[in-house]
């Protein structure tokens, strides 16, 4: 098999800092994909992050005796994705030869001609703290991610000539937090004992499928004895 697939992109990124205390980072990318309709083949996804190293402002205070490093951070990002090659238009597929005669079949999967790229956006805030000359550390993050216009297969009536159509649908939200604790209870010239603890929690929830098509159920699969999720 041979397939042609092309993405043209523009990308930019930069970093700004003020007095090694406040940092701003950004990136912007735009893709043009040959696998999407020509009127919807462009999608932009930027990201921004900011951090504030507040421990540098406390060097002359009593807090600096125990707090070695402290930083607050926040970030936002968006990512886009497209289809594979040759999925917008129906094409005959090769089948098993009938004797010496080749066979071809009509595809049972079609795509919405107005399909758009799938996008996901994520927010995150967090902090990094180091105490007692980096003998004890803490890194905490809270995040929320929304997956929008996901490309999902929808079952249709076989009498239409197709079994599945791919559409933009759904809003799936993931949110949670992550905590990392580092500690060095023993440290000598020749020996060091480091410990790392990690705690995390994530919840993913289907907020919506597609009310415009009255899509309220989406099958994830059927078990061996009949139950369907």
CSV table of C-alpha atoms in Angstrom, one decimal:
chain,number,residue,atom,x,y,z
A,1,UNK,CA,0.0,0.0,0.0
A,2,UNK,CA,1.0,3.6,-0.5
A,3,UNK,CA,-0.5,6.6,1.2
A,4,UNK,CA,0.2,10.4,1.1
A,5,UNK,CA,-0.4,12.5,4.1
A,6,UNK,CA,0.7,16.1,4.6
A,7,UNK,CA,0.7,18.6,7.4
A,8,UNK,CA,2.0,22.1,7.0
A,9,UNK,CA,2.8,24.0,10.2
A,10,UNK,CA,3.9,27.3,11.6
A,11,UNK,CA,5.4,27.3,15.1
A,12,UNK,CA,6.7,29.9,17.4
A,13,UNK,CA,7.8,29.8,21.1
A,14,UNK,CA,9.4,32.3,23.5
A,15,UNK,CA,10.4,32.8,27.1
A,16,UNK,CA,10.5,36.0,29.1
A,17,UNK,CA,11.8,36.5,32.6
A,18,UNK,CA,12.0,39.4,35.0
A,19,UNK,CA,14.9,39.5,37.4
A,20,UNK,CA,14.9,35.7,37.6
A,21,UNK,CA,11.7,35.8,39.6
A,22,UNK,CA,8.8,35.9,37.1
A,23,UNK,CA,8.9,33.7,34.0
A,24,UNK,CA,6.5,33.7,31.1
A,25,UNK,CA,6.6,31.0,28.4
A,26,UNK,CA,4.4,30.7,25.3
A,27,UNK,CA,4.2,28.5,22.2
A,28,UNK,CA,1.8,28.9,19.2
A,29,UNK,CA,1.3,26.3,16.4
A,30,UNK,CA,-1.0,26.2,13.5
A,31,UNK,CA,-1.5,23.1,11.3
A,32,UNK,CA,-3.0,22.6,7.9
A,33,UNK,CA,-3.8,19.0,7.3
A,34,UNK,CA,-4.5,17.2,4.1
A,35,UNK,CA,-6.7,14.7,5.9
A,36,UNK,CA,-9.4,17.2,6.8
A,37,UNK,CA,-12.0,19.1,4.6
A,38,UNK,CA,-10.4,22.0,2.8
A,39,UNK,CA,-12.7,24.5,4.5
A,40,UNK,CA,-11.8,23.1,8.0
A,41,UNK,CA,-8.2,21.9,7.7
A,42,UNK,CA,-6.6,24.6,9.7
A,43,UNK,CA,-6.4,24.5,13.5
A,44,UNK,CA,-4.5,26.6,16.0
A,45,UNK,CA,-3.3,25.5,19.4
A,46,UNK,CA,-1.4,27.8,21.7
A,47,UNK,CA,0.0,27.2,25.2
A,48,UNK,CA,1.0,29.7,27.9
A,49,UNK,CA,2.6,29.2,31.3
A,50,UNK,CA,3.7,31.6,34.1
A,51,UNK,CA,5.8,31.0,37.2
A,52,UNK,CA,6.7,33.1,40.2
A,53,UNK,CA,9.8,32.2,42.3
A,54,UNK,CA,8.8,33.9,45.5
A,55,UNK,CA,11.6,32.5,47.6
A,56,UNK,CA,14.0,35.0,46.1
A,57,UNK,CA,12.1,37.7,47.8
A,58,UNK,CA,12.5,36.1,51.2
A,59,UNK,CA,16.3,35.8,51.3
A,60,UNK,CA,16.7,38.3,54.1
A,61,UNK,CA,13.8,37.0,56.2
A,62,UNK,CA,13.7,34.3,58.9
A,63,UNK,CA,11.6,32.1,56.6
A,64,UNK,CA,14.6,31.6,54.3
A,65,UNK,CA,16.3,29.6,57.1
A,66,UNK,CA,13.9,26.8,56.5
A,67,UNK,CA,12.5,27.5,53.0
A,68,UNK,CA,15.2,26.8,50.4
A,69,UNK,CA,13.1,27.3,47.3
A,70,UNK,CA,9.5,28.3,46.5
A,71,UNK,CA,7.6,28.7,43.2
A,72,UNK,CA,4.0,29.1,42.1
A,73,UNK,CA,3.0,28.2,38.5
A,74,UNK,CA,0.0,28.2,36.2
A,75,UNK,CA,-0.4,27.0,32.7
A,76,UNK,CA,-2.9,26.7,29.8
A,77,UNK,CA,-2.6,24.6,26.7
A,78,UNK,CA,-4.6,23.4,23.7
A,79,UNK,CA,-3.8,20.5,21.3
A,80,UNK,CA,-5.5,19.6,18.0
A,81,UNK,CA,-5.6,16.3,16.2
A,82,UNK,CA,-6.9,15.2,12.8
A,83,UNK,CA,-7.8,12.0,10.8
A,84,UNK,CA,-5.7,9.5,9.0
A,85,UNK,CA,-5.1,9.7,5.2
A,86,UNK,CA,-7.9,9.0,2.8
A,87,UNK,CA,-10.8,8.9,5.3
A,88,UNK,CA,-12.9,11.7,4.0
A,89,UNK,CA,-14.2,9.9,0.8
A,90,UNK,CA,-15.4,6.4,0.4
A,91,UNK,CA,-13.2,4.1,-1.6
A,92,UNK,CA,-13.6,0.5,-2.7
A,93,UNK,CA,-11.5,-2.1,-0.7
A,94,UNK,CA,-9.8,-5.2,-2.1
A,95,UNK,CA,-11.3,-8.5,-1.0
A,96,UNK,CA,-10.5,-12.2,-1.4
A,97,UNK,CA,-10.3,-13.2,-5.0
A,98,UNK,CA,-13.1,-15.3,-6.4
A,99,UNK,CA,-11.1,-17.9,-8.3
A,100,UNK,CA,-8.9,-15.9,-10.6
A,101,UNK,CA,-11.2,-12.9,-10.4
A,102,UNK,CA,-10.4,-10.0,-8.1
A,103,UNK,CA,-13.1,-8.7,-5.8
A,104,UNK,CA,-13.8,-5.3,-4.3
A,105,UNK,CA,-16.3,-4.2,-1.7
A,106,UNK,CA,-18.2,-1.0,-0.8
A,107,UNK,CA,-16.9,0.4,2.5
A,108,UNK,CA,-19.2,0.3,5.4
A,109,UNK,CA,-17.6,3.2,7.2
A,110,UNK,CA,-18.1,6.8,6.1
A,111,UNK,CA,-17.1,10.2,7.6
A,112,UNK,CA,-19.1,13.4,8.1
A,113,UNK,CA,-18.0,15.6,5.2
A,114,UNK,CA,-18.1,18.6,7.6
A,115,UNK,CA,-15.9,16.9,10.2
A,116,UNK,CA,-13.6,19.2,12.2
A,117,UNK,CA,-10.3,18.6,14.0
A,118,UNK,CA,-10.6,17.3,17.6
A,119,UNK,CA,-9.4,19.7,20.2
A,120,UNK,CA,-8.4,19.4,23.9
A,121,UNK,CA,-7.6,22.1,26.3
A,122,UNK,CA,-6.0,21.8,29.8
A,123,UNK,CA,-5.5,24.1,32.8
A,124,UNK,CA,-3.0,23.5,35.5
A,125,UNK,CA,-1.9,25.3,38.7
A,126,UNK,CA,0.8,24.1,41.1
A,127,UNK,CA,3.6,24.9,43.5
A,128,UNK,CA,7.1,23.6,44.2
A,129,UNK,CA,8.6,23.9,47.7
A,130,UNK,CA,12.0,22.9,49.0
A,131,UNK,CA,12.9,23.0,52.7
A,132,UNK,CA,16.0,22.7,54.9
A,133,UNK,CA,18.5,23.0,52.1
A,134,UNK,CA,16.6,20.7,49.8
A,135,UNK,CA,16.3,17.9,52.4
A,136,UNK,CA,12.5,18.0,52.1
A,137,UNK,CA,10.6,18.8,48.9
A,138,UNK,CA,7.0,19.1,47.8
A,139,UNK,CA,5.5,19.4,44.3
A,140,UNK,CA,1.7,19.7,43.9
A,141,UNK,CA,-0.4,20.2,40.8
A,142,UNK,CA,-4.1,20.5,40.1
A,143,UNK,CA,-5.4,20.1,36.5
A,144,UNK,CA,-8.5,20.0,34.4
A,145,UNK,CA,-8.6,18.8,30.8
A,146,UNK,CA,-11.6,19.1,28.4
A,147,UNK,CA,-11.6,17.0,25.2
A,148,UNK,CA,-14.0,18.7,22.7
A,149,UNK,CA,-15.3,17.6,19.3
A,150,UNK,CA,-13.8,14.2,19.6
A,151,UNK,CA,-14.0,12.0,16.5
A,152,UNK,CA,-16.3,9.1,17.4
A,153,UNK,CA,-17.8,6.2,15.5
A,154,UNK,CA,-21.6,6.3,15.5
A,155,UNK,CA,-23.6,3.2,14.4
A,156,UNK,CA,-26.2,3.8,11.8
A,157,UNK,CA,-28.9,1.7,10.2
A,158,UNK,CA,-27.3,-0.8,7.8
A,159,UNK,CA,-30.1,-0.2,5.2
A,160,UNK,CA,-28.4,3.2,4.6
A,161,UNK,CA,-25.5,1.3,3.0
A,162,UNK,CA,-23.1,2.0,5.8
A,163,UNK,CA,-22.6,0.6,9.3
A,164,UNK,CA,-20.6,3.4,10.9
A,165,UNK,CA,-20.2,7.1,10.5
A,166,UNK,CA,-17.5,9.1,12.2
A,167,UNK,CA,-18.6,12.5,13.6
A,168,UNK,CA,-17.5,15.2,15.9
A,169,UNK,CA,-19.2,14.7,19.2
A,170,UNK,CA,-18.6,14.7,22.9
A,171,UNK,CA,-17.1,16.6,25.8
A,172,UNK,CA,-15.0,14.4,28.1
A,173,UNK,CA,-13.6,16.1,31.2
A,174,UNK,CA,-10.6,14.8,33.2
A,175,UNK,CA,-9.6,16.5,36.4
A,176,UNK,CA,-7.4,15.7,39.4
A,177,UNK,CA,-4.3,16.4,41.3
A,178,UNK,CA,-0.8,15.0,41.7
A,179,UNK,CA,1.4,15.3,44.8
A,180,UNK,CA,5.1,14.4,45.0
A,181,UNK,CA,7.1,14.5,48.2
A,182,UNK,CA,10.9,14.1,48.2
A,183,UNK,CA,12.9,13.6,51.4
A,184,UNK,CA,16.5,12.9,52.3
A,185,UNK,CA,16.4,11.7,55.9
A,186,UNK,CA,20.1,10.7,55.9
A,187,UNK,CA,22.9,12.5,54.1
A,188,UNK,CA,26.6,12.2,54.8
A,189,UNK,CA,29.8,12.7,52.8
A,190,UNK,CA,29.7,9.1,51.5
A,191,UNK,CA,26.1,8.1,51.8
A,192,UNK,CA,22.7,9.5,50.9
A,193,UNK,CA,19.2,8.0,51.5
A,194,UNK,CA,16.5,9.5,49.3
A,195,UNK,CA,12.8,8.9,49.4
A,196,UNK,CA,10.0,9.8,47.0
A,197,UNK,CA,6.3,9.5,47.6
A,198,UNK,CA,3.7,10.0,44.9
A,199,UNK,CA,-0.1,10.4,45.4
A,200,UNK,CA,-2.5,11.1,42.5
A,201,UNK,CA,-6.2,11.2,41.8
A,202,UNK,CA,-7.9,11.5,38.4
A,203,UNK,CA,-11.6,11.5,37.5
A,204,UNK,CA,-12.8,11.3,33.9
A,205,UNK,CA,-16.4,12.0,33.1
A,206,UNK,CA,-18.5,12.1,29.9
A,207,UNK,CA,-20.2,15.5,30.1
A,208,UNK,CA,-22.0,15.3,26.8
A,209,UNK,CA,-22.1,13.3,23.6
A,210,UNK,CA,-24.1,15.2,21.0
A,211,UNK,CA,-27.5,16.7,21.7
A,212,UNK,CA,-27.9,18.0,18.1
A,213,UNK,CA,-28.0,14.4,16.8
A,214,UNK,CA,-29.9,13.2,19.9
A,215,UNK,CA,-26.9,11.0,20.6
A,216,UNK,CA,-27.2,10.0,24.3
A,217,UNK,CA,-25.5,6.6,24.2
A,218,UNK,CA,-22.2,5.4,22.8
A,219,UNK,CA,-21.1,1.8,22.9
A,220,UNK,CA,-17.6,1.0,24.2
A,221,UNK,CA,-17.9,-2.7,23.5
A,222,UNK,CA,-19.8,-5.9,24.1
A,223,UNK,CA,-18.6,-8.7,26.3
A,224,UNK,CA,-18.4,-12.4,25.4
A,225,UNK,CA,-21.8,-13.3,27.0
A,226,UNK,CA,-23.7,-10.3,25.8
A,227,UNK,CA,-23.3,-7.3,28.3
A,228,UNK,CA,-22.6,-4.0,26.6
A,229,UNK,CA,-20.9,-1.0,28.1
